[in-house]
Coordinates of C-alpha atoms in Angstrom, one line a residue:
X294 CA 7.4 12.5 -3.7
X295 CA 7.6 14.2 -0.2
X296 CA 5.6 16.6 1.9
X297 CA 4.2 19.5 -0.1
X298 CA 3.3 22.6 2.0
X299 CA 0.1 24.2 0.8
X300 CA 0.6 27.5 2.7
X301 CA 1.7 30.2 0.3
X302 CA 2.7 33.7 1.4
X303 CA 1.3 33.2 4.8
X304 CA -2.2 32.6 3.3
X305 CA -4.2 29.6 4.3
X306 CA -7.8 28.5 4.7
X307 CA -9.2 27.9 8.2
X308 CA -12.5 26.5 9.5
X309 CA -13.9 27.2 12.9
X310 CA -15.8 24.5 14.9
X311 CA -17.6 24.7 18.2
X312 CA -19.5 22.4 20.5
X313 CA -20.7 23.6 23.8
X314 CA -17.7 25.6 25.2
X315 CA -15.1 23.8 23.0
X316 CA -13.7 25.7 20.1
X317 CA -11.3 24.6 17.4
X318 CA -9.7 26.1 14.3
X319 CA -8.5 23.6 11.7
X320 CA -6.5 24.5 8.6
X321 CA -4.9 22.4 5.9
X322 CA -1.2 22.9 5.7
X323 CA 0.1 20.2 3.3
X324 CA -0.1 16.8 1.8
X325 CA 2.2 13.9 1.0
X326 CA 1.0 12.1 -2.2
X327 CA 3.4 9.2 -1.7
X328 CA 1.8 8.4 1.7
X329 CA -1.7 9.4 0.6
X330 CA -1.8 11.8 3.6
X331 CA -3.1 15.3 4.2
X332 CA -1.9 17.4 7.1
X333 CA -3.9 19.9 9.2
X334 CA -3.1 22.3 12.1
X335 CA -5.6 22.0 14.9
X336 CA -5.7 24.9 17.5
X337 CA -8.3 24.8 20.2
X338 CA -9.8 25.6 23.6
X339 CA -11.5 23.0 25.7
X340 CA -12.6 22.6 29.3
X341 CA -10.5 20.4 31.6
X342 CA -11.2 19.1 35.1
X343 CA -12.1 22.0 37.4
X344 CA -13.8 23.8 34.6
X345 CA -10.6 25.3 33.4
X346 CA -10.2 26.4 29.8
X347 CA -7.1 24.8 28.2
X348 CA -5.4 25.9 25.0
X349 CA -3.9 23.2 22.7
X350 CA -2.4 22.8 19.2
X351 CA -1.2 19.9 17.2
X352 CA -0.8 18.5 13.7
X353 CA -3.1 15.9 12.3
X354 CA -2.0 13.5 9.6
X355 CA -5.1 12.0 7.8
X356 CA -4.8 9.1 5.4
X357 CA -7.1 8.2 2.5
X358 CA -8.5 5.3 4.6
X359 CA -9.5 7.9 7.3
X360 CA -6.8 6.7 9.7
X361 CA -5.3 9.6 11.7
X362 CA -2.0 10.3 13.5
X363 CA -1.9 13.2 15.9
X364 CA 1.4 14.9 16.4
X365 CA 1.5 16.7 19.7
X366 CA 5.2 17.3 19.6
X367 CA 7.4 18.7 16.8
X368 CA 9.9 16.0 17.7
X369 CA 7.6 13.4 16.3
X370 CA 6.7 15.1 13.0
X371 CA 7.9 13.3 9.9
X372 CA 11.3 14.3 8.7
X373 CA 9.8 15.1 5.3
X374 CA 8.4 18.3 6.8
X375 CA 11.5 20.5 6.5
X376 CA 12.5 23.6 8.5
X377 CA 11.0 26.0 6.0
X378 CA 7.6 24.2 6.0
X379 CA 7.7 24.1 9.8
X380 CA 8.1 27.8 9.9
X381 CA 5.0 28.3 7.7
X382 CA 3.1 25.8 9.8
X383 CA 4.0 27.7 13.0
X384 CA 2.8 30.9 11.3
X385 CA -0.5 29.1 10.7
X386 CA -0.7 28.1 14.4
X387 CA -0.1 31.7 15.5
X388 CA -2.6 33.2 13.1
X389 CA -5.2 30.5 14.0
X390 CA -4.5 31.1 17.7
X391 CA -5.2 34.8 17.3
X392 CA -8.4 34.2 15.3
X393 CA -9.5 31.6 18.0
X394 CA -8.9 34.0 20.9
X395 CA -10.7 36.9 19.2
X396 CA -13.7 34.7 18.4
X397 CA -14.0 32.8 21.7
X398 CA -12.8 35.5 24.1
X399 CA -12.2 33.2 27.1
X400 CA -11.7 35.0 30.4
X401 CA -8.7 32.8 31.4
X402 CA -6.7 30.1 29.7
X403 CA -4.2 27.5 30.9
X404 CA -1.6 25.9 28.6
X405 CA 1.4 23.7 29.1
X406 CA 4.1 21.9 27.1
X407 CA 3.5 18.4 26.0
X408 CA 7.2 17.5 26.2
X409 CA 9.0 17.2 29.5
X410 CA 12.2 19.2 29.9
X411 CA 11.9 20.9 26.5
X412 CA 15.0 22.6 25.2
X413 CA 15.0 26.4 24.8
X414 CA 14.7 26.1 21.0
X415 CA 11.5 24.1 21.5
X416 CA 10.1 26.7 23.9
X417 CA 10.5 29.5 21.3
X418 CA 7.1 28.6 19.7
X419 CA 5.5 28.9 23.2
X420 CA 7.0 32.4 23.6
X421 CA 5.5 33.3 20.3
X422 CA 2.1 31.9 21.3
X423 CA 2.4 34.0 24.5
X424 CA 3.0 37.1 22.3
X425 CA -0.3 36.3 20.5
X426 CA -2.1 36.1 23.8
X427 CA -0.7 39.4 24.9
X428 CA -1.7 41.0 21.5
X429 CA -5.2 39.7 22.1
X430 CA -5.4 41.4 25.5
X431 CA -4.2 38.8 27.9
X432 CA -1.8 39.1 30.8
X433 CA 0.5 36.0 31.0
X434 CA 1.8 34.4 34.1
X435 CA 4.5 31.8 33.8
X436 CA 4.4 29.0 36.4
X437 CA 7.4 27.3 37.9
X438 CA 8.5 24.2 36.0
X439 CA 6.7 21.1 37.4
X440 CA 7.8 17.6 36.6
X441 CA 9.7 18.9 33.6
X442 CA 6.6 20.7 32.1
X443 CA 6.3 24.4 31.5
X444 CA 3.0 26.1 31.8
X445 CA 1.3 29.5 31.4
X446 CA -1.8 31.1 32.7
X447 CA -3.5 33.8 30.7
X448 CA -6.1 36.3 32.1
X449 CA -8.1 38.6 29.8
X450 CA -7.6 42.2 30.8
X451 CA -10.7 44.2 30.1
X452 CA -10.2 47.7 28.9

């Protein structure tokens, strides 16, 4: 058996977590019975050096023995997670991002690509994430590429 996506009709369950100024939304997105693994989307905001709030997202693969693998890049995801499942997972990332921003309401947020020199197709998810930030009231500034990384700065625009 292969990966089974548990997101149906764009519906999924998400849990919010917070500790200090760190915020995270985690939602189950699938499982692989043959591997004994469950998969979760993790979207969050955390403080970095210089007291800057940074946005991140990744997929966590959790095995029955509690071992975990974190996938920061779609390039590394198991091949069993097909294109259709990846689209549903991206929708969960976008919805979780919107919920997180509306709940946490950070004044400013930094984010950047994990991969260096990402192809345009890979950047499409980042453009969609920028759209979510705009929808939530943020103005987006795109930085020049630096050492192959792309980055964005979001500032909340009060009404």
